[in-house]
Each structure stands twice: as structure tokens, then as C-alpha cells.
Amino acid sequence: MIFGDTVTLVRPRVTQDRYGSDVLDYGAGARTVVPGVCVQPRSSTEATTDARDMVTTGWRIYTPAGMDLDVTPTDRIEWAGRTCEVIGEIARWPHPIRPGAVHHCEVDVQKVSG
């Protein structure tokens, strides 16, 4: 089944630090479970330095036709025991028949380890 994955969207709660700057609090954020999506590998890179080894792994999340996804670039995605950051803007593909409607969404996410 191509749309058999379930992800959890984590929308951070915005608070302010003592200097008045916005701080994103993911621990206190709103969590929304989204079933029926497809998560596919996107890319992976490795960097080795004297200080540390770093691996960046990416995935792309696809929604089925007719499903718009309420996700923003500051959200995080939990999937398969991983917490990933949303990369860039969300691609909302226009519906070819219904003007103004979304056909499907594509969301790039990544996890950095090391």
C-alpha cells in the first residue's frame, strides 16, 4: 500500500525569552497524527571531520490525491521513531480540474545525526 505511513505533525508553541525574542517550544507544541501518507527516501550525506562525524538523511512525504496537509516550515515531523525538521516550503500541487483546490502535497524533511 503506497499511502500506508502515519506521521505526527508537531507544531511548536511560540513563547518569548527574557529579551523578547520568539522561542519555539516543541515539547509543549500541538501534536496531530496524520495517517494515509507516503514517506520515501530523498537523500543522504555524510561529513567526516576531526571534530565529529555527521549524517544528514532526508525523506519526502506525499499525500494522496485530494489531501491537503496543514504543515508549516517551522513544524517537525515524527515518523518511524525519528524526529525530522521540515525543509523549505510545502509544495501544494494545484488540482487539474477543480480551480483553487489542492491535488496533493509534498513535504521535504531531514534528520541530522552526529
XYZ file of N, CA, C and O in Angstrom:
456
model
N 0.848 -1.179 0.000
C 0.000 0.000 0.000
C 0.887 1.233 0.000
O 1.698 1.428 0.900
N 0.723 2.076 -1.001
C 1.620 3.223 -1.137
C 1.369 4.294 -0.069
O 2.302 4.946 0.380
N 0.140 4.501 0.354
C -0.155 5.513 1.366
C -0.436 4.844 2.711
O -1.445 5.115 3.352
N 0.491 4.028 3.157
C 0.319 3.273 4.393
C 1.087 3.813 5.580
O 1.093 3.194 6.642
N 1.748 4.963 5.417
C 2.524 5.528 6.528
C 1.681 6.490 7.358
O 0.736 7.103 6.852
N 2.056 6.607 8.621
C 1.439 7.566 9.534
C 2.533 8.458 10.101
O 3.562 7.955 10.550
N 2.325 9.768 10.053
C 3.276 10.719 10.622
C 2.566 11.538 11.690
O 1.338 11.615 11.722
N 3.358 12.135 12.570
C 2.815 13.048 13.579
C 3.412 14.421 13.335
O 4.634 14.579 13.307
N 2.542 15.404 13.132
C 2.985 16.781 12.970
C 3.112 17.410 14.345
O 2.211 17.276 15.180
N 4.228 18.077 14.598
C 4.434 18.759 15.868
C 4.556 20.248 15.578
O 5.543 20.692 14.988
N 3.544 21.010 15.951
C 3.542 22.463 15.769
C 3.996 23.092 17.081
O 3.374 22.913 18.120
N 5.122 23.822 17.059
C 5.661 24.349 18.311
C 4.796 25.452 18.909
O 4.100 26.169 18.193
N 4.862 25.533 20.209
C 4.253 26.651 20.928
C 5.278 27.774 20.914
O 6.459 27.559 21.185
N 4.845 28.972 20.564
C 5.760 30.115 20.496
C 5.698 30.867 21.819
O 4.633 31.302 22.249
N 6.854 30.958 22.474
C 6.974 31.736 23.710
C 8.040 32.791 23.479
O 8.644 32.861 22.408
N 8.275 33.601 24.472
C 9.321 34.619 24.360
C 10.320 34.454 25.486
O 9.947 34.144 26.620
N 11.587 34.675 25.134
C 12.620 34.621 26.161
C 12.688 35.975 26.879
O 11.903 36.879 26.595
N 13.604 36.117 27.795
C 13.659 37.330 28.615
C 14.050 38.578 27.813
O 13.908 39.689 28.296
N 14.518 38.383 26.578
C 14.876 39.512 25.726
C 13.775 39.873 24.734
O 13.933 40.762 23.907
N 12.661 39.143 24.787
C 11.537 39.403 23.895
C 11.616 38.680 22.561
O 10.800 38.925 21.680
N 12.589 37.787 22.407
C 12.711 37.026 21.164
C 11.814 35.795 21.204
O 11.640 35.176 22.257
N 11.260 35.449 20.053
C 10.420 34.254 19.969
C 11.257 32.998 20.149
O 12.356 32.883 19.613
N 10.710 32.043 20.908
C 11.342 30.752 21.147
C 10.326 29.681 20.789
O 9.174 29.736 21.228
N 10.745 28.717 19.973
C 9.853 27.622 19.585
C 9.996 26.484 20.577
O 11.070 25.924 20.741
N 8.884 26.139 21.238
C 8.866 25.082 22.240
C 8.130 23.875 21.664
O 6.900 23.823 21.654
N 8.903 22.894 21.174
C 8.294 21.712 20.563
C 7.732 20.752 21.606
O 6.786 20.034 21.335
N 8.304 20.760 22.811
C 7.804 19.889 23.870
C 6.383 20.228 24.283
O 5.595 19.350 24.636
N 6.042 21.508 24.235
C 4.695 21.953 24.604
C 3.814 22.178 23.382
O 2.706 22.693 23.494
N 4.309 21.771 22.211
C 3.579 22.013 20.972
C 2.385 21.096 20.780
O 2.223 20.084 21.463
N 1.567 21.459 19.800
C 0.389 20.665 19.448
C 0.816 19.524 18.539
O 1.631 19.699 17.639
N 0.276 18.338 18.792
C 0.620 17.140 18.026
C -0.614 16.655 17.275
O -1.681 16.510 17.866
N -0.435 16.397 15.979
C -1.525 15.922 15.135
C -1.070 14.671 14.394
O -0.084 14.712 13.653
N -1.775 13.569 14.583
C -1.462 12.319 13.901
C -2.130 12.335 12.527
O -3.322 12.625 12.408
N -1.335 12.031 11.492
C -1.840 12.043 10.117
C -1.581 10.676 9.478
O -0.457 10.359 9.102
N -2.618 9.849 9.350
C -2.460 8.559 8.667
C -2.638 8.725 7.164
O -3.133 9.749 6.691
N -2.229 7.691 6.417
C -2.521 7.651 4.993
C -1.610 8.486 4.119
O -2.045 8.993 3.084
N -0.346 8.652 4.512
C 0.622 9.355 3.679
C 1.693 8.369 3.214
O 1.738 7.232 3.672
N 2.553 8.823 2.319
C 3.644 8.007 1.805
C 4.959 8.723 2.115
O 5.120 9.886 1.768
N 5.885 8.029 2.777
C 7.197 8.599 3.093
C 8.242 7.845 2.278
O 8.331 6.620 2.364
N 9.012 8.583 1.481
C 10.014 7.987 0.597
C 11.384 8.605 0.866
O 11.471 9.791 1.192
N 12.464 7.837 0.715
C 13.801 8.406 0.899
C 14.084 9.484 -0.142
O 13.640 9.387 -1.280
N 14.815 10.521 0.296
C 15.151 11.621 -0.604
C 16.645 11.706 -0.841
O 17.107 11.690 -1.954
N 17.423 11.821 0.224
C 18.870 11.957 0.066
C 19.560 11.656 1.384
O 18.946 11.663 2.443
N 20.859 11.426 1.286
C 21.660 11.199 2.482
C 23.070 11.685 2.197
O 23.612 11.443 1.109
N 23.653 12.404 3.162
C 25.032 12.860 3.012
C 25.789 12.571 4.295
O 25.200 12.513 5.375
N 27.084 12.382 4.158
C 27.946 12.154 5.310
C 29.088 13.159 5.268
O 29.606 13.481 4.203
N 29.464 13.652 6.433
C 30.600 14.554 6.542
C 31.454 14.080 7.709
O 30.948 13.859 8.806
N 32.739 13.913 7.447
C 33.660 13.468 8.487
C 34.727 14.533 8.682
O 35.382 14.940 7.732
N 34.857 14.989 9.917
C 35.894 15.953 10.258
C 36.634 15.451 11.484
O 36.259 14.431 12.070
N 37.664 16.150 11.886
C 38.387 15.780 13.105
C 37.502 15.938 14.338
O 37.672 15.233 15.325
N 36.542 16.865 14.257
C 35.709 17.148 15.422
C 34.557 16.148 15.577
O 34.252 15.728 16.688
N 33.895 15.792 14.439
C 32.748 14.891 14.547
C 32.364 14.330 13.194
O 32.726 14.867 12.158
N 31.592 13.269 13.244
C 31.000 12.694 12.039
C 29.533 13.094 12.010
O 28.843 13.032 13.032
N 29.045 13.517 10.843
C 27.668 13.983 10.734
C 26.996 13.303 9.551
O 27.587 13.186 8.470
N 25.772 12.843 9.768
C 24.979 12.230 8.706
C 23.664 13.000 8.611
O 22.975 13.197 9.613
N 23.342 13.441 7.407
C 22.080 14.120 7.145
C 21.268 13.239 6.214
O 21.715 12.912 5.112
N 20.085 12.829 6.659
C 19.227 11.942 5.877
C 17.905 12.647 5.619
O 17.343 13.271 6.517
N 17.423 12.544 4.380
C 16.190 13.223 4.015
C 15.134 12.274 3.488
O 15.442 11.201 2.956
N 13.901 12.675 3.643
C 12.736 11.958 3.131
C 11.771 12.955 2.526
O 11.798 14.144 2.851
N 10.898 12.469 1.663
C 9.813 13.293 1.123
C 8.499 12.631 1.484
O 8.328 11.425 1.302
N 7.581 13.428 2.006
C 6.253 12.956 2.389
C 5.272 13.376 1.294
O 5.224 14.544 0.912
N 4.506 12.409 0.793
C 3.485 12.655 -0.220
C 2.113 12.383 0.397
O 1.948 11.412 1.137
N 1.142 13.220 0.052
C -0.236 12.953 0.455
C -0.993 12.393 -0.747
O -0.619 12.663 -1.892
N -2.045 11.627 -0.501
C -2.843 11.124 -1.626
C -3.630 12.260 -2.285
O -3.766 13.349 -1.715
N -4.140 11.996 -3.447
C -4.940 12.983 -4.173
C -6.094 13.478 -3.305
O -6.772 12.688 -2.655
N -6.267 14.787 -3.286
C -7.348 15.403 -2.529
C -7.017 15.731 -1.091
O -7.825 16.313 -0.380
N -5.809 15.393 -0.627
C -5.451 15.622 0.779
C -4.478 16.798 0.899
O -3.360 16.731 0.408
N -4.933 17.870 1.535
C -4.064 18.995 1.863
C -3.530 18.751 3.269
O -4.233 18.204 4.118
N -2.306 19.133 3.511
C -1.660 18.872 4.794
C -1.381 20.190 5.489
O -0.726 21.066 4.917
N -1.887 20.360 6.699
C -1.664 21.575 7.475
C -0.297 21.498 8.146
O -0.175 21.077 9.297
N 0.749 21.879 7.411
C 2.112 21.837 7.919
C 2.817 23.116 7.489
O 2.551 23.648 6.411
N 3.693 23.629 8.352
C 4.452 24.842 8.069
C 5.944 24.530 8.162
O 6.337 23.509 8.740
N 6.797 25.397 7.627
C 8.245 25.143 7.686
C 8.827 25.076 9.104
O 9.906 24.517 9.284
N 8.130 25.608 10.106
C 8.655 25.536 11.476
C 8.181 24.297 12.228
O 8.616 24.055 13.356
N 7.298 23.501 11.618
C 6.832 22.277 12.258
C 7.923 21.206 12.217
O 8.879 21.299 11.454
N 7.740 20.198 13.018
C 8.570 18.999 12.951
C 7.671 17.819 12.655
O 6.479 17.845 12.919
N 8.272 16.769 12.107
C 7.540 15.561 11.748
C 8.153 14.389 12.490
O 9.371 14.193 12.452
N 7.319 13.609 13.163
C 7.773 12.373 13.802
C 7.289 11.212 12.948
O 6.118 11.149 12.571
N 8.227 10.300 12.648
C 7.896 9.157 11.808
C 8.922 8.055 12.060
O 10.121 8.319 12.099
N 8.453 6.856 12.256
C 9.301 5.665 12.403
C 10.374 5.865 13.473
O 11.535 5.499 13.270
N 10.007 6.464 14.593
C 10.952 6.653 15.688
C 11.929 7.799 15.486
O 12.865 7.954 16.261
N 11.733 8.605 14.456
C 12.619 9.731 14.162
C 11.862 11.047 14.325
O 10.672 11.108 14.057
N 12.582 12.085 14.696
C 12.036 13.434 14.690
C 12.793 14.204 13.624
O 14.014 14.333 13.678
N 12.068 14.705 12.636
C 12.674 15.365 11.481
C 12.225 16.820 11.400
O 11.128 17.170 11.823
N 13.080 17.636 10.806
C 12.760 19.036 10.558
C 12.188 19.180 9.158
O 12.641 18.515 8.224
N 11.207 20.066 9.004
C 10.661 20.383 7.689
C 11.669 21.292 6.984
O 12.195 22.230 7.574
N 11.946 20.988 5.729
C 12.923 21.748 4.946
C 12.185 22.568 3.893
O 11.546 22.006 2.996
N 12.272 23.873 3.979
C 11.684 24.754 2.965
C 10.172 24.817 3.022
O 9.531 24.416 3.996
N 9.614 25.331 1.943
C 8.167 25.488 1.837
C 7.513 24.177 1.434
O 8.150 23.300 0.855
N 6.241 24.068 1.712
C 5.472 22.877 1.383
C 4.962 23.029 -0.049
O 4.431 24.076 -0.416
N 5.126 21.995 -0.859
C 4.634 22.021 -2.242
C 3.179 21.572 -2.240
O 2.891 20.415 -1.932
N 2.293 22.492 -2.547
C 0.872 22.182 -2.674
C 0.532 22.235 -4.159
O 0.461 23.308 -4.743
N 0.340 21.047 -4.747
C 0.104 20.955 -6.182
C -1.350 21.270 -6.489
O -2.264 20.704 -5.883
N -1.584 22.177 -7.443
C -2.970 22.540 -7.773
C -3.717 21.389 -8.440
O -3.128 20.607 -9.189
N -4.998 21.325 -8.155
C -5.843 20.294 -8.745
C -6.080 20.643 -10.216
O -6.388 21.788 -10.537
N -5.935 19.676 -11.132
C -6.075 19.991 -12.555
C -7.509 20.259 -13.009
O -7.715 20.848 -14.071
N -8.485 19.853 -12.205
C -9.879 20.002 -12.620
C -10.629 21.016 -11.767
O -11.449 21.774 -12.271
N -10.357 21.037 -10.460
C -11.076 21.930 -9.545
C -10.215 23.155 -9.236
O -9.250 23.059 -8.461
N -10.528 24.298 -9.811
C -9.743 25.511 -9.584
C -9.703 25.877 -8.088
O -10.705 25.815 -7.393
N -8.524 26.202 -7.598
C -8.357 26.607 -6.209
C -8.174 25.456 -5.240
O -7.871 25.672 -4.078
N -8.359 24.228 -5.694
C -8.212 23.065 -4.815
C -6.787 22.520 -4.906
O -6.074 22.733 -5.880
N -6.390 21.799 -3.863
C -5.086 21.165 -3.825
C -5.224 19.717 -4.267
O -6.087 18.994 -3.766
N -4.395 19.294 -5.219
C -4.413 17.897 -5.651
C -3.709 17.016 -4.629
O -4.256 16.026 -4.167
N -2.459 17.391 -4.267
C -1.712 16.673 -3.235
C -0.586 17.570 -2.734
O -0.308 18.614 -3.317
N 0.055 17.170 -1.633
C 1.165 17.923 -1.051
C 2.421 17.077 -1.050
O 2.360 15.848 -0.979
N 3.563 17.765 -1.098
C 4.863 17.130 -0.932
C 5.640 17.947 0.083
O 5.719 19.168 -0.021
N 6.212 17.255 1.078
C 6.939 17.911 2.160
C 8.312 17.254 2.306
O 8.393 16.036 2.484
N 9.369 18.041 2.206
C 10.715 17.523 2.423
C 11.091 17.668 3.898
O 10.871 18.722 4.500
N 11.640 16.587 4.463
C 12.072 16.594 5.857
C 13.479 16.005 5.937
O 13.910 15.292 5.028
N 14.185 16.329 7.019
C 15.509 15.756 7.205
C 15.818 15.575 8.682
O 15.240 16.240 9.540
N 16.745 14.662 8.944
C 17.253 14.411 10.283
C 18.765 14.480 10.211
O 19.388 13.855 9.351
N 19.370 15.242 11.136
C 20.817 15.372 11.204
C 21.286 14.618 12.455
O 20.773 14.843 13.547
N 22.240 13.717 12.266
C 22.802 12.931 13.374
C 24.299 13.194 13.458
O 24.980 13.284 12.449
N 24.793 13.253 14.684
C 26.231 13.402 14.874
C 26.656 14.787 15.253
O 25.971 15.721 15.302
